[in-house]
Amino acid sequence: MVQKRKLSVNLAYVQQQQQEEEGSENPSTPSILTPSKAKYFRRQFSEQNFAIQKKTMVQKRKLSVNLDYVQQQQQQEEEGSENPPTPSILTPSKAKYFRRQFSEQNFDEEITINRIDDEEKEQIKKPLLLLIDGIEKLPYKIADINLAELGRKALSMAEAEMPGVMRLRKIYAPKKPLKGVRLAGCLHVTAQTGVMIETFRALGAEVQWSSCNPLSTQDHIAAALVKAGVPIYAWKGETEEEKLWCIDQTIYFADGQPLNAILDDGCNLVRVIHEKYLHLTSVIHGSSEETTAGITKLRKLFKANKLKIPIINVNECVTKSKFDNNYGCGESLIDGIKRATDVMIGGKVVVIVGYGHVGKGCAKSLSGHGARVIITEIDPICALQAAMDGYEVMTMAEACKIGQIFVSATGSTGLIRGEHIMEMRDMAILCNIGSGQTEIDVVWLKANAIKIENIKPQVDIYHLSNGRAIILPADGRVVNLSCAHGNPSFVMSNSFSNQILAQIELFTKKGQYAIGIHTLPKILDEEVAMAHLDYLGVKLDKLTPTQSAYVDLEPSGPFKPDYYRY
Ligand SMILES: NC(=O)c1ccc[n+]([C@@H]2O[C@H](COP(=O)([O-])OP(=O)(O)OC[C@H]3O[C@@H](n4cnc5c(N)ncnc54)[C@H](O)[C@@H]3O)[C@@H](O)[C@H]2O)c1
């Protein structure tokens, strides 16, 4: 019912706009527009050369496209297509199909990246305002287009370190399996994401993007992508409100059509869709979620019967969480801490909150630098693992008194709180590499500090009433992406190969995934790993026929059962 009502409102709005356009130069504000927000952004961005200058630029053609779309959706709903199609189970034969798809060698075929032509480029430069479903849409919004050349060089370097993603580009670009996909992404705008975005375009998708974190955008990458024709809405140092505005910009494409696929990190975009654009869920094939924290939120949504689209849990791929979370964070954490504070790691007492995938990688990396590592945990299995890996394990109440560097890595909230902070040593460093901004109680810090001293962008010192001070990088947000460049290209090539495969799955098997949270078949995980071995000069042994019969495994895999934990 909610969906139906919203569609009617939307239909009424579109019709009203069309009528007004036919009779009047100045379309009135639609009933579902949030005028204060629109005006706010109109002011905020009016200094930009592409900013909104003419209210009357709402385009008739685009509104008609949308009208057709909304009517079509309404008709479908009235015909009772509300029920999601029955899911199909991924059988081993289907898995083999994937293996073939992934390993097919089409390297001779020339790759054309779906960059826009000159005419389209001119179009995107125009101060275009598309006013639809309450959104005033800009062609893009980034920090500085002049950084494009720098960004292109960084993208080329990243491509060289992303063998899995580049291989998928080669295999699939000639087939364009994503033609017809209007993909809206909400994930850190980094060089690695840029390589993935350009691969999606090479595979035929239209793509537009915002960032899931206000501090992680690499402005030169955003510029290079815009120059190549990708509508990017992200810049480093967004406010929370601007971040949401950016996400809103990715809901409709420049032709007036809404997104039909989502790639999300932290459930940011899926949440906005479920809160504000529920009427669009019927045209969305699904979303692929990148990270642990996002999956936690999606599970809650599903449990409450509120999830309206299928999700592929990319984080669950072994070649994602056991690699990006572990090895990736292990390297980029150190980079983030050092760029933020220049601190010597060797000899320091470091407290890591959470010994999951991320915590394990961080602990190994920090101890490799000579840090004395302490772990806090709530899960007995992870606590036991930490102890047997040789780390001290204690409660936060104890650890807070002796730690010099703190790293939260849980995906939970309120781990490092006021009562802990007041016990900490002078100039303790508080880092988060987990999720959001609440693993460390930044609200408490801001409310209770007697002085906040900005040292440089993304680094503040909080002076406390007890005479001690605390160093807080990245305002409590993920330190590796906010203070450094995030996880390295090679490891992200694993994660993003899975993302690309997930999007191909969702689009080419429309209707076969039920509303719920799914994983990719293990065989694809193995293929993603395989695609990265050559680059490292790794060679595999092969199962002999005798071994194959003995262990009851196909020589081509999968080599482990689904429940194997690695
Ligand atoms: N910054 C990055 O680049 C990056 C990359 C990957 C994942 N992540 C994020 O890192 C976080 C952790 O991911 P993960 O894959 O390691 O998840 P995980 O579930 O494997 O590990 C989290 C661990 O935290 C522990 N934990 C929960 N509450 C705790 C508490 N109160 N005290 C101590 N320990 C507690 C859990 O028991 C678990 O072992 C997630 O938010 C994820 O989204 C960040």
Coordinates of C-alpha atoms and ligand atoms in Angstrom, one line a residue:
M1 CA 0.0 0.0 0.0
V2 CA 2.8 2.4 0.9
Q3 CA 4.4 1.7 -2.4
K4 CA 1.2 2.3 -4.3
R5 CA 0.5 5.6 -2.5
K6 CA 4.0 6.9 -3.2
L7 CA 3.8 6.0 -6.8
S8 CA 0.5 7.9 -7.1
V9 CA 2.1 10.9 -5.5
N10 CA 4.9 10.6 -7.9
L11 CA 2.6 10.2 -10.8
A12 CA 0.6 13.2 -9.8
Y13 CA 3.7 15.2 -9.5
V14 CA 5.0 14.2 -12.9
Q15 CA 1.7 15.0 -14.5
Q16 CA 1.5 18.3 -12.7
Q17 CA 4.9 19.2 -13.9
Q18 CA 4.0 18.3 -17.5
Q19 CA 0.8 20.4 -17.4
E20 CA 2.7 23.3 -16.0
E21 CA 5.4 23.1 -18.5
E22 CA 2.9 23.1 -21.3
G23 CA 1.2 26.2 -19.9
S24 CA 3.8 28.0 -17.9
E25 CA 7.5 28.8 -17.9
N26 CA 7.9 28.4 -14.2
P27 CA 7.0 25.0 -12.9
S28 CA 5.7 25.2 -9.3
T29 CA 7.3 23.3 -6.5
P30 CA 6.0 19.7 -6.5
S31 CA 4.2 18.5 -3.4
I32 CA 6.8 15.9 -2.6
L33 CA 9.8 18.2 -3.0
T34 CA 11.5 19.2 0.2
P35 CA 11.9 22.9 -0.6
S36 CA 14.2 23.8 2.2
K37 CA 16.7 21.2 1.3
A38 CA 16.5 22.1 -2.4
K39 CA 17.0 25.8 -1.6
Y40 CA 19.9 24.9 0.7
F41 CA 21.7 23.1 -2.0
R42 CA 20.8 25.6 -4.6
R43 CA 22.6 28.2 -2.5
Q44 CA 25.5 25.9 -1.5
F45 CA 26.4 25.0 -5.0
S46 CA 25.5 28.1 -6.9
E47 CA 29.1 29.2 -7.2
Q48 CA 29.9 26.2 -9.4
N49 CA 29.9 26.7 -13.2
F50 CA 27.4 23.9 -13.5
A51 CA 25.2 25.1 -10.7
I52 CA 21.5 25.6 -11.0
Q53 CA 20.9 28.9 -12.7
K54 CA 17.5 28.6 -14.2
K55 CA 14.5 27.0 -12.5
T56 CA 12.9 26.7 -15.9
M57 CA 15.3 24.1 -17.2
V58 CA 13.3 21.2 -16.1
Q59 CA 13.2 19.2 -19.3
K60 CA 10.0 18.2 -20.8
R61 CA 11.4 15.2 -22.6
K62 CA 12.8 13.8 -19.5
L63 CA 9.7 14.2 -17.5
S64 CA 7.7 12.3 -20.2
V65 CA 10.2 9.5 -20.0
N66 CA 9.6 9.4 -16.3
L67 CA 5.9 9.6 -16.6
D68 CA 5.9 6.6 -18.9
Y69 CA 8.1 4.8 -16.4
V70 CA 5.9 5.6 -13.4
Q71 CA 2.7 4.6 -15.3
Q72 CA 4.3 1.4 -16.3
Q73 CA 5.2 0.6 -12.7
Q74 CA 1.8 1.5 -11.5
Q75 CA 0.2 -0.7 -14.0
Q76 CA 2.5 -3.6 -13.0
E77 CA 1.6 -3.1 -9.4
E78 CA -2.1 -3.0 -10.1
E79 CA -1.7 -6.2 -12.0
G80 CA -0.5 -7.7 -8.8
S81 CA 3.2 -8.2 -9.5
E82 CA 4.1 -7.3 -5.9
N83 CA 5.2 -10.8 -5.0
P84 CA 8.9 -11.4 -5.7
P85 CA 9.6 -14.2 -8.1
T86 CA 10.5 -17.6 -6.7
P87 CA 14.2 -18.0 -6.1
S88 CA 16.3 -20.5 -7.9
I89 CA 19.0 -22.4 -6.1
L90 CA 22.5 -22.2 -7.4
T91 CA 23.3 -25.7 -8.5
P92 CA 26.8 -27.1 -9.2
S93 CA 26.1 -27.1 -12.9
K94 CA 25.3 -23.4 -12.7
A95 CA 28.5 -22.9 -10.7
K96 CA 30.4 -24.6 -13.6
Y97 CA 28.8 -22.1 -16.0
F98 CA 30.3 -19.3 -13.9
R99 CA 33.7 -20.9 -13.9
R100 CA 33.6 -21.1 -17.7
Q101 CA 32.5 -17.5 -17.9
F102 CA 35.2 -16.3 -15.7
S103 CA 38.1 -18.2 -17.2
E104 CA 37.1 -17.8 -20.8
Q105 CA 40.0 -16.4 -22.7
N106 CA 38.8 -13.6 -25.0
F107 CA 42.0 -11.6 -24.7
D108 CA 42.3 -11.0 -28.4
E109 CA 39.2 -9.0 -28.6
E110 CA 39.7 -5.3 -28.3
I111 CA 38.4 -3.6 -25.2
T112 CA 36.4 -0.5 -25.5
I113 CA 35.8 1.4 -22.3
N114 CA 32.3 2.9 -22.4
R115 CA 33.5 6.4 -22.2
I116 CA 31.0 9.0 -23.5
D117 CA 31.4 10.6 -26.8
D118 CA 32.0 14.3 -27.4
E119 CA 28.3 15.1 -27.8
E120 CA 27.5 13.5 -24.5
K121 CA 30.4 15.3 -22.9
E122 CA 29.0 18.7 -24.1
Q123 CA 25.6 17.6 -22.7
I124 CA 27.1 16.8 -19.3
K125 CA 28.9 20.2 -19.1
K126 CA 25.6 22.1 -19.6
P127 CA 24.0 23.6 -16.5
L128 CA 21.3 21.0 -16.5
L129 CA 18.6 20.8 -13.8
L130 CA 16.5 17.8 -13.8
L131 CA 13.8 18.2 -11.1
I132 CA 12.2 14.9 -10.4
D133 CA 10.8 13.0 -7.5
G134 CA 11.9 15.8 -5.3
I135 CA 15.5 15.8 -6.5
E136 CA 17.2 18.7 -8.3
K137 CA 19.8 16.8 -10.2
L138 CA 23.2 18.2 -11.2
P139 CA 25.4 16.5 -13.8
Y140 CA 28.1 16.0 -11.2
K141 CA 29.5 17.6 -8.1
I142 CA 33.2 17.2 -7.1
A143 CA 35.9 19.3 -5.6
D144 CA 38.0 20.2 -8.6
I145 CA 37.8 19.0 -12.2
N146 CA 41.3 20.3 -12.8
L147 CA 42.7 17.3 -10.9
A148 CA 41.5 15.0 -13.7
E149 CA 45.0 14.4 -15.2
L150 CA 46.5 13.5 -11.9
G151 CA 43.6 11.1 -11.2
R152 CA 43.9 9.4 -14.6
K153 CA 47.6 8.6 -13.8
A154 CA 46.5 7.1 -10.5
L155 CA 43.9 5.1 -12.2
S156 CA 46.4 3.7 -14.7
M157 CA 48.7 2.7 -11.8
A158 CA 45.8 1.0 -10.0
E159 CA 44.8 -0.9 -13.1
A160 CA 48.2 -2.4 -13.3
E161 CA 47.8 -3.8 -9.8
M162 CA 44.2 -5.1 -10.3
P163 CA 44.6 -8.2 -12.4
G164 CA 41.3 -9.8 -11.5
V165 CA 39.2 -6.8 -12.3
M166 CA 41.1 -6.1 -15.5
R167 CA 40.7 -9.7 -16.6
L168 CA 36.9 -9.5 -16.1
R169 CA 37.0 -6.3 -18.2
K170 CA 38.7 -8.2 -21.0
I171 CA 36.5 -11.2 -20.8
Y172 CA 33.2 -9.4 -20.5
A173 CA 33.6 -6.1 -22.3
P174 CA 32.9 -7.5 -25.8
K175 CA 29.7 -9.2 -24.5
K176 CA 28.3 -6.2 -22.6
P177 CA 26.4 -8.3 -20.1
L178 CA 25.4 -5.2 -18.1
K179 CA 23.8 -3.3 -21.0
G180 CA 20.6 -1.9 -19.5
V181 CA 21.9 -1.7 -16.0
R182 CA 21.6 1.7 -14.4
L183 CA 24.0 1.2 -11.5
A184 CA 24.1 3.6 -8.6
G185 CA 27.1 3.0 -6.3
C186 CA 27.8 4.3 -2.8
L187 CA 31.3 3.3 -1.9
H188 CA 34.6 5.2 -1.2
V189 CA 35.7 7.1 -4.4
T190 CA 39.2 5.8 -4.6
A191 CA 41.5 4.7 -7.4
Q192 CA 40.4 1.1 -7.0
T193 CA 36.7 2.0 -7.1
G194 CA 37.5 4.1 -10.2
V195 CA 38.9 1.0 -11.9
M196 CA 35.8 -0.9 -11.0
I197 CA 33.5 1.8 -12.2
E198 CA 35.2 2.0 -15.6
T199 CA 34.9 -1.8 -15.8
F200 CA 31.2 -1.6 -15.2
R201 CA 31.0 0.9 -18.0
A202 CA 33.0 -1.3 -20.3
L203 CA 30.5 -4.1 -19.5
G204 CA 27.7 -1.9 -20.7
A205 CA 26.3 -0.4 -17.5
E206 CA 25.5 3.3 -17.0
V207 CA 27.0 4.3 -13.7
Q208 CA 26.7 7.1 -11.2
W209 CA 28.4 7.3 -7.8
S210 CA 28.5 8.8 -4.3
S211 CA 30.8 8.0 -1.4
C212 CA 29.8 6.1 1.7
N213 CA 32.2 8.2 3.8
P214 CA 32.4 12.0 3.9
L215 CA 36.2 11.9 4.3
S216 CA 37.4 9.1 2.0
T217 CA 36.9 10.6 -1.5
Q218 CA 40.1 11.0 -3.5
D219 CA 39.3 14.2 -5.3
H220 CA 41.7 13.6 -8.2
I221 CA 40.0 10.2 -8.9
A222 CA 36.6 11.9 -8.8
A223 CA 37.8 14.4 -11.3
A224 CA 39.2 11.8 -13.7
L225 CA 36.0 9.9 -13.6
V226 CA 33.9 12.9 -14.3
K227 CA 36.1 13.8 -17.2
A228 CA 35.5 10.3 -18.6
G229 CA 31.8 11.0 -18.3
V230 CA 30.8 9.4 -15.0
P231 CA 28.4 11.5 -12.9
I232 CA 30.2 11.5 -9.5
Y233 CA 28.8 13.2 -6.5
A234 CA 31.6 13.2 -3.9
W235 CA 34.4 15.3 -2.5
K236 CA 36.7 14.9 0.5
G237 CA 35.3 16.7 3.5
E238 CA 31.5 16.5 2.9
T239 CA 29.2 17.1 5.8
E240 CA 26.7 14.4 6.7
E241 CA 23.9 16.4 5.1
E242 CA 26.0 16.8 1.9
K243 CA 26.7 13.1 1.9
L244 CA 23.0 12.4 1.9
W245 CA 22.5 15.0 -0.9
C246 CA 25.1 13.2 -2.9
I247 CA 23.4 9.9 -2.5
D248 CA 20.1 11.5 -3.6
Q249 CA 21.8 12.7 -6.8
T250 CA 22.4 9.1 -7.8
I251 CA 18.8 7.9 -7.6
Y252 CA 17.8 9.2 -11.1
F253 CA 19.9 9.2 -14.2
A254 CA 20.2 12.2 -16.5
D255 CA 17.6 10.7 -18.8
G256 CA 15.0 10.7 -16.0
Q257 CA 15.1 7.0 -15.4
P258 CA 15.7 5.7 -11.9
L259 CA 18.5 3.4 -10.9
N260 CA 17.8 -0.3 -11.3
A261 CA 20.9 -1.7 -9.6
I262 CA 22.8 -0.8 -6.4
L263 CA 26.4 -1.3 -5.2
D264 CA 26.6 -0.3 -1.6
D265 CA 29.0 -0.1 1.3
G266 CA 27.5 0.1 4.8
C267 CA 23.9 -0.1 3.5
N268 CA 24.0 3.7 2.9
L269 CA 22.2 3.7 -0.4
V270 CA 19.9 0.8 0.3
R271 CA 18.7 2.5 3.5
V272 CA 17.9 5.8 1.6
I273 CA 16.0 3.8 -1.0
H274 CA 14.0 2.0 1.7
E275 CA 13.3 5.2 3.6
K276 CA 12.6 7.7 0.8
Y277 CA 12.2 5.9 -2.5
L278 CA 10.3 2.7 -1.6
H279 CA 8.3 3.1 -4.8
L280 CA 11.5 2.3 -6.8
T281 CA 12.2 -1.0 -5.2
S282 CA 10.1 -2.8 -7.8
V283 CA 12.6 -1.8 -10.6
I284 CA 15.8 -2.6 -8.7
H285 CA 17.2 -6.0 -9.5
G286 CA 19.3 -6.0 -6.3
S287 CA 22.2 -4.7 -4.4
S288 CA 25.7 -6.0 -3.8
E289 CA 26.9 -5.1 -0.3
E290 CA 30.6 -4.6 0.3
T291 CA 31.1 -4.7 4.0
T292 CA 30.4 -6.4 7.4
A293 CA 28.7 -3.4 8.9
G294 CA 26.4 -3.1 5.9
I295 CA 25.4 -6.7 6.2
T296 CA 24.6 -6.3 9.9
K297 CA 22.1 -3.5 8.9
L298 CA 20.6 -5.5 6.0
R299 CA 20.1 -8.5 8.3
K300 CA 18.1 -6.3 10.7
L301 CA 16.0 -4.9 7.8
F302 CA 15.4 -8.5 6.5
K303 CA 14.5 -9.7 10.0
A304 CA 12.0 -6.9 10.4
N305 CA 10.4 -7.9 7.1
K306 CA 11.3 -4.6 5.6
L307 CA 13.9 -5.5 3.0
K308 CA 12.4 -5.1 -0.5
I309 CA 15.2 -6.2 -2.8
P310 CA 17.7 -9.1 -3.1
I311 CA 21.1 -8.6 -1.8
I312 CA 24.4 -10.3 -2.6
N313 CA 26.7 -10.3 0.4
V314 CA 30.1 -9.7 -1.3
N315 CA 31.7 -9.5 2.1
E316 CA 31.0 -13.2 2.6
C317 CA 33.2 -14.2 -0.3
V318 CA 36.4 -15.7 1.1
T319 CA 38.4 -13.6 -1.4
K320 CA 36.8 -10.5 0.1
S321 CA 36.7 -10.8 3.9
K322 CA 39.7 -13.0 4.4
F323 CA 41.8 -10.7 2.2
D324 CA 40.6 -7.1 2.0
N325 CA 39.5 -7.0 5.7
N326 CA 42.5 -8.8 6.8
Y327 CA 45.6 -8.2 4.6
G328 CA 44.2 -4.9 3.2
C329 CA 43.4 -3.3 6.6
G330 CA 46.7 -4.6 8.0
E331 CA 48.6 -2.6 5.5
S332 CA 46.4 0.5 5.3
L333 CA 46.0 0.9 9.0
I334 CA 49.7 1.5 9.5
D335 CA 49.7 3.9 6.6
G336 CA 46.7 5.8 8.1
I337 CA 48.2 6.1 11.6
K338 CA 51.6 7.2 10.2
R339 CA 50.2 9.8 7.9
A340 CA 48.0 11.2 10.6
T341 CA 50.4 11.2 13.5
D342 CA 54.0 10.3 12.3
V343 CA 54.1 8.1 15.4
M344 CA 56.7 5.3 15.9
I345 CA 54.8 2.0 16.1
G346 CA 57.7 -0.2 17.4
G347 CA 57.6 -0.6 21.1
K348 CA 54.1 1.0 21.5
V349 CA 51.3 -0.7 23.4
V350 CA 48.5 -1.0 20.9
V351 CA 45.0 -2.1 21.9
I352 CA 42.8 -3.6 19.2
V353 CA 39.1 -3.8 19.9
G354 CA 37.8 -6.9 18.0
Y355 CA 39.7 -9.9 16.7
G356 CA 37.6 -10.6 13.6
H357 CA 39.0 -10.4 10.1
V358 CA 40.0 -6.8 10.4
G359 CA 41.4 -7.1 13.9
K360 CA 43.5 -10.1 13.0
G361 CA 45.1 -8.4 10.0
C362 CA 45.8 -5.2 12.1
A363 CA 47.2 -7.2 15.0
K364 CA 49.6 -9.1 12.7
S365 CA 50.7 -6.0 10.9
L366 CA 51.2 -3.9 14.1
S367 CA 53.1 -6.7 15.8
G368 CA 55.2 -7.0 12.7
H369 CA 56.2 -3.4 13.2
G370 CA 57.2 -4.2 16.8
A371 CA 54.1 -3.0 18.6
R372 CA 53.1 -4.9 21.8
V373 CA 49.5 -5.9 21.0
I374 CA 46.6 -6.3 23.3
I375 CA 43.2 -7.6 22.1
T376 CA 39.7 -7.0 23.6
E377 CA 36.9 -9.3 22.6
I378 CA 33.4 -10.4 23.5
D379 CA 33.5 -13.7 21.5
P380 CA 35.3 -16.5 23.3
I381 CA 36.4 -18.2 20.0
C382 CA 38.1 -15.0 18.8
A383 CA 39.5 -14.3 22.3
L384 CA 41.0 -17.8 22.3
Q385 CA 42.4 -17.3 18.8
A386 CA 44.0 -14.1 19.9
A387 CA 45.6 -15.7 22.9
M388 CA 46.9 -18.6 20.9
D389 CA 48.3 -16.2 18.3
G390 CA 50.4 -14.8 21.2
Y391 CA 48.5 -11.6 22.1
E392 CA 47.4 -10.4 25.5
V393 CA 43.7 -10.5 25.9
M394 CA 41.9 -8.4 28.5
T395 CA 38.9 -6.2 29.1
M396 CA 38.7 -2.6 27.8
A397 CA 38.5 -1.4 31.4
E398 CA 42.0 -2.8 32.0
A399 CA 43.4 -2.1 28.5
C400 CA 42.4 1.6 28.5
K401 CA 44.9 2.3 31.2
I402 CA 48.0 1.0 29.4
G403 CA 47.3 1.4 25.7
Q404 CA 49.1 4.1 23.7
I405 CA 47.4 3.5 20.4
F406 CA 43.8 2.2 20.2
V407 CA 42.2 0.6 17.1
S408 CA 38.5 -0.3 17.0
A409 CA 37.7 -3.0 14.4
T410 CA 34.3 -4.3 15.3
G411 CA 31.4 -2.8 13.2
S412 CA 29.6 -2.2 16.5
T413 CA 29.0 0.9 18.5
G414 CA 30.3 2.6 21.7
L415 CA 33.4 0.5 22.2
I416 CA 35.7 3.2 23.4
R417 CA 33.6 5.4 25.7
G418 CA 34.1 8.4 28.1
E419 CA 34.9 6.2 31.1
H420 CA 37.7 4.6 29.1
I421 CA 39.0 7.8 27.6
M422 CA 39.3 9.4 31.0
E423 CA 41.6 6.6 32.1
M424 CA 43.9 6.8 29.1
R425 CA 47.5 7.9 29.0
D426 CA 48.4 11.4 27.8
M427 CA 48.5 11.7 24.0
A428 CA 46.9 8.3 23.4
I429 CA 45.9 7.9 19.8
L430 CA 42.3 6.7 19.1
C431 CA 41.7 5.2 15.7
N432 CA 38.7 3.5 14.2
I433 CA 39.1 1.1 11.2
G434 CA 35.7 -0.6 11.7
S435 CA 32.5 1.3 10.7
G436 CA 30.8 4.7 10.9
Q437 CA 31.7 7.2 13.5
T438 CA 30.4 5.6 16.7
E439 CA 33.0 2.9 17.6
I440 CA 34.8 5.6 19.5
D441 CA 32.4 7.9 21.4
V442 CA 33.2 11.0 19.5
V443 CA 30.1 12.7 20.7
W444 CA 31.3 12.3 24.3
L445 CA 34.8 13.6 23.3
K446 CA 33.3 16.7 21.7
A447 CA 31.0 17.4 24.6
N448 CA 33.6 16.8 27.3
A449 CA 36.9 18.2 25.9
I450 CA 37.9 21.5 27.4
K451 CA 39.7 22.4 24.2
I452 CA 39.8 20.9 20.7
E453 CA 43.0 21.7 18.8
N454 CA 43.2 21.1 15.0
I455 CA 46.6 19.9 14.1
K456 CA 46.1 19.4 10.4
P457 CA 43.2 18.1 8.2
Q458 CA 41.7 15.0 9.7
V459 CA 43.8 15.2 12.9
D460 CA 42.6 16.8 16.2
I461 CA 43.9 16.8 19.7
Y462 CA 41.2 16.8 22.4
H463 CA 42.3 18.3 25.7
L464 CA 40.6 16.8 28.7
S465 CA 39.6 18.1 32.1
N466 CA 42.1 15.7 33.8
G467 CA 45.0 17.5 32.1
R468 CA 45.7 14.8 29.5
A469 CA 45.1 14.9 25.8
I470 CA 43.8 12.5 23.2
I471 CA 44.7 12.4 19.5
L472 CA 41.7 11.6 17.3
P473 CA 42.5 11.0 13.6
A474 CA 39.7 11.2 11.0
D475 CA 37.1 12.5 13.5
G476 CA 36.6 8.9 14.6
R477 CA 35.9 7.6 11.0
V478 CA 37.9 4.9 9.3
V479 CA 41.5 6.0 9.6
N480 CA 42.8 4.0 6.6
L481 CA 40.5 5.6 4.1
S482 CA 40.3 9.1 5.7
C483 CA 44.0 9.7 6.5
A484 CA 45.6 7.4 3.9
H485 CA 44.5 5.8 0.6
G486 CA 42.5 2.9 1.9
N487 CA 43.4 -0.7 1.1
P488 CA 45.9 -1.4 -1.7
S489 CA 44.8 -2.0 -5.3
F490 CA 45.8 -5.7 -5.4
V491 CA 43.6 -6.7 -2.5
M492 CA 40.7 -4.5 -3.6
S493 CA 41.0 -6.3 -7.0
N494 CA 39.8 -9.4 -5.2
S495 CA 36.9 -7.6 -3.5
F496 CA 35.8 -5.8 -6.7
S497 CA 36.1 -8.8 -8.9
N498 CA 33.4 -10.3 -6.6
Q499 CA 31.4 -7.1 -6.8
I500 CA 31.4 -7.2 -10.6
L501 CA 30.4 -10.9 -10.6
A502 CA 27.6 -10.1 -8.2
Q503 CA 26.2 -7.4 -10.4
I504 CA 26.4 -9.7 -13.4
E505 CA 24.5 -12.3 -11.4
L506 CA 21.8 -9.9 -10.2
F507 CA 21.2 -8.5 -13.7
T508 CA 21.5 -11.6 -15.9
K509 CA 19.4 -13.6 -13.4
K510 CA 16.7 -11.0 -12.8
G511 CA 14.0 -12.5 -10.7
Q512 CA 16.0 -15.6 -9.7
Y513 CA 17.2 -14.1 -6.5
A514 CA 14.5 -13.8 -3.9
I515 CA 14.3 -10.8 -1.5
G516 CA 16.9 -11.7 1.1
I517 CA 20.7 -12.0 1.5
H518 CA 22.6 -14.3 -0.8
T519 CA 26.2 -15.3 -1.3
L520 CA 28.1 -16.0 -4.5
P521 CA 28.9 -19.7 -5.4
K522 CA 32.2 -20.9 -4.0
I523 CA 33.5 -21.7 -7.4
L524 CA 33.5 -18.0 -8.2
D525 CA 35.5 -17.3 -5.1
E526 CA 38.1 -19.8 -6.3
E527 CA 38.1 -18.2 -9.7
V528 CA 38.7 -14.8 -8.2
A529 CA 41.7 -16.2 -6.3
M530 CA 42.9 -17.9 -9.4
A531 CA 42.8 -14.6 -11.4
H532 CA 45.3 -13.2 -8.9
L533 CA 47.9 -16.0 -8.8
D534 CA 49.7 -15.4 -12.0
Y535 CA 50.5 -11.8 -11.0
L536 CA 52.3 -13.1 -7.9
G537 CA 54.0 -15.9 -9.9
V538 CA 52.2 -18.6 -7.9
K539 CA 51.8 -22.0 -9.4
L540 CA 49.2 -24.6 -8.3
D541 CA 49.5 -28.4 -8.1
K542 CA 46.6 -30.3 -9.7
L543 CA 44.6 -33.1 -8.2
T544 CA 45.6 -36.5 -9.8
P545 CA 42.7 -38.7 -10.8
T546 CA 43.6 -41.0 -7.8
Q547 CA 43.5 -38.1 -5.4
S548 CA 40.3 -36.7 -7.0
A549 CA 38.6 -40.1 -6.4
Y550 CA 40.0 -40.4 -3.0
V551 CA 38.9 -37.0 -1.7
D552 CA 35.7 -37.0 -3.8
L553 CA 36.5 -33.7 -5.5
E554 CA 36.3 -32.6 -9.1
P555 CA 39.8 -31.7 -10.4
S556 CA 38.3 -28.4 -11.4
G557 CA 36.9 -27.6 -7.9
P558 CA 35.2 -26.4 -5.9
F559 CA 38.0 -27.6 -3.6
K560 CA 36.2 -27.0 -0.3
P561 CA 32.6 -27.4 1.0
D562 CA 30.6 -24.2 1.5
Y563 CA 31.0 -24.5 5.3
Y564 CA 34.8 -24.6 5.2
R565 CA 36.2 -21.7 7.2
Y566 CA 39.7 -21.2 5.8
Ligands
LIG1 N1 38.2 0.3 6.9 C1 38.2 -0.7 6.1 O1 38.9 -0.6 5.0 C2 37.4 -1.9 6.3 C3 37.5 -3.0 5.5 C4 36.8 -4.1 5.8 C5 35.9 -4.1 6.9 N2 35.8 -3.0 7.6 C6 34.9 -2.9 8.8 O2 35.6 -3.4 9.9 C7 34.6 -3.9 10.9 C8 35.0 -5.3 11.3 O3 34.9 -6.1 10.2 P1 35.3 -7.7 10.3 O4 35.2 -8.2 9.0 O5 36.6 -7.8 11.1 O6 34.1 -8.2 11.2 P2 34.1 -9.5 12.2 O7 32.7 -9.7 12.5 O8 34.9 -10.5 11.6 O9 34.9 -8.9 13.5 C9 34.5 -8.0 14.4 C10 34.9 -8.5 15.7 O10 34.6 -7.6 16.7 C11 34.2 -8.3 17.9 N3 33.5 -7.4 18.8 C12 32.2 -7.0 18.7 N4 31.8 -6.3 19.7 C13 32.9 -6.2 20.5 C14 33.2 -5.5 21.7 N5 32.3 -4.8 22.4 N6 34.4 -5.6 22.3 C15 35.4 -6.3 21.6 N7 35.2 -7.0 20.5 C16 34.0 -6.9 19.9 C17 33.4 -9.5 17.4 O11 33.3 -10.5 18.3 C18 34.2 -9.9 16.2 O12 35.1 -10.8 16.4 C19 33.3 -3.8 10.2 O13 32.6 -2.6 10.5 C20 33.6 -3.8 8.7 O14 32.6 -3.2 7.9 C21 36.5 -1.9 7.4

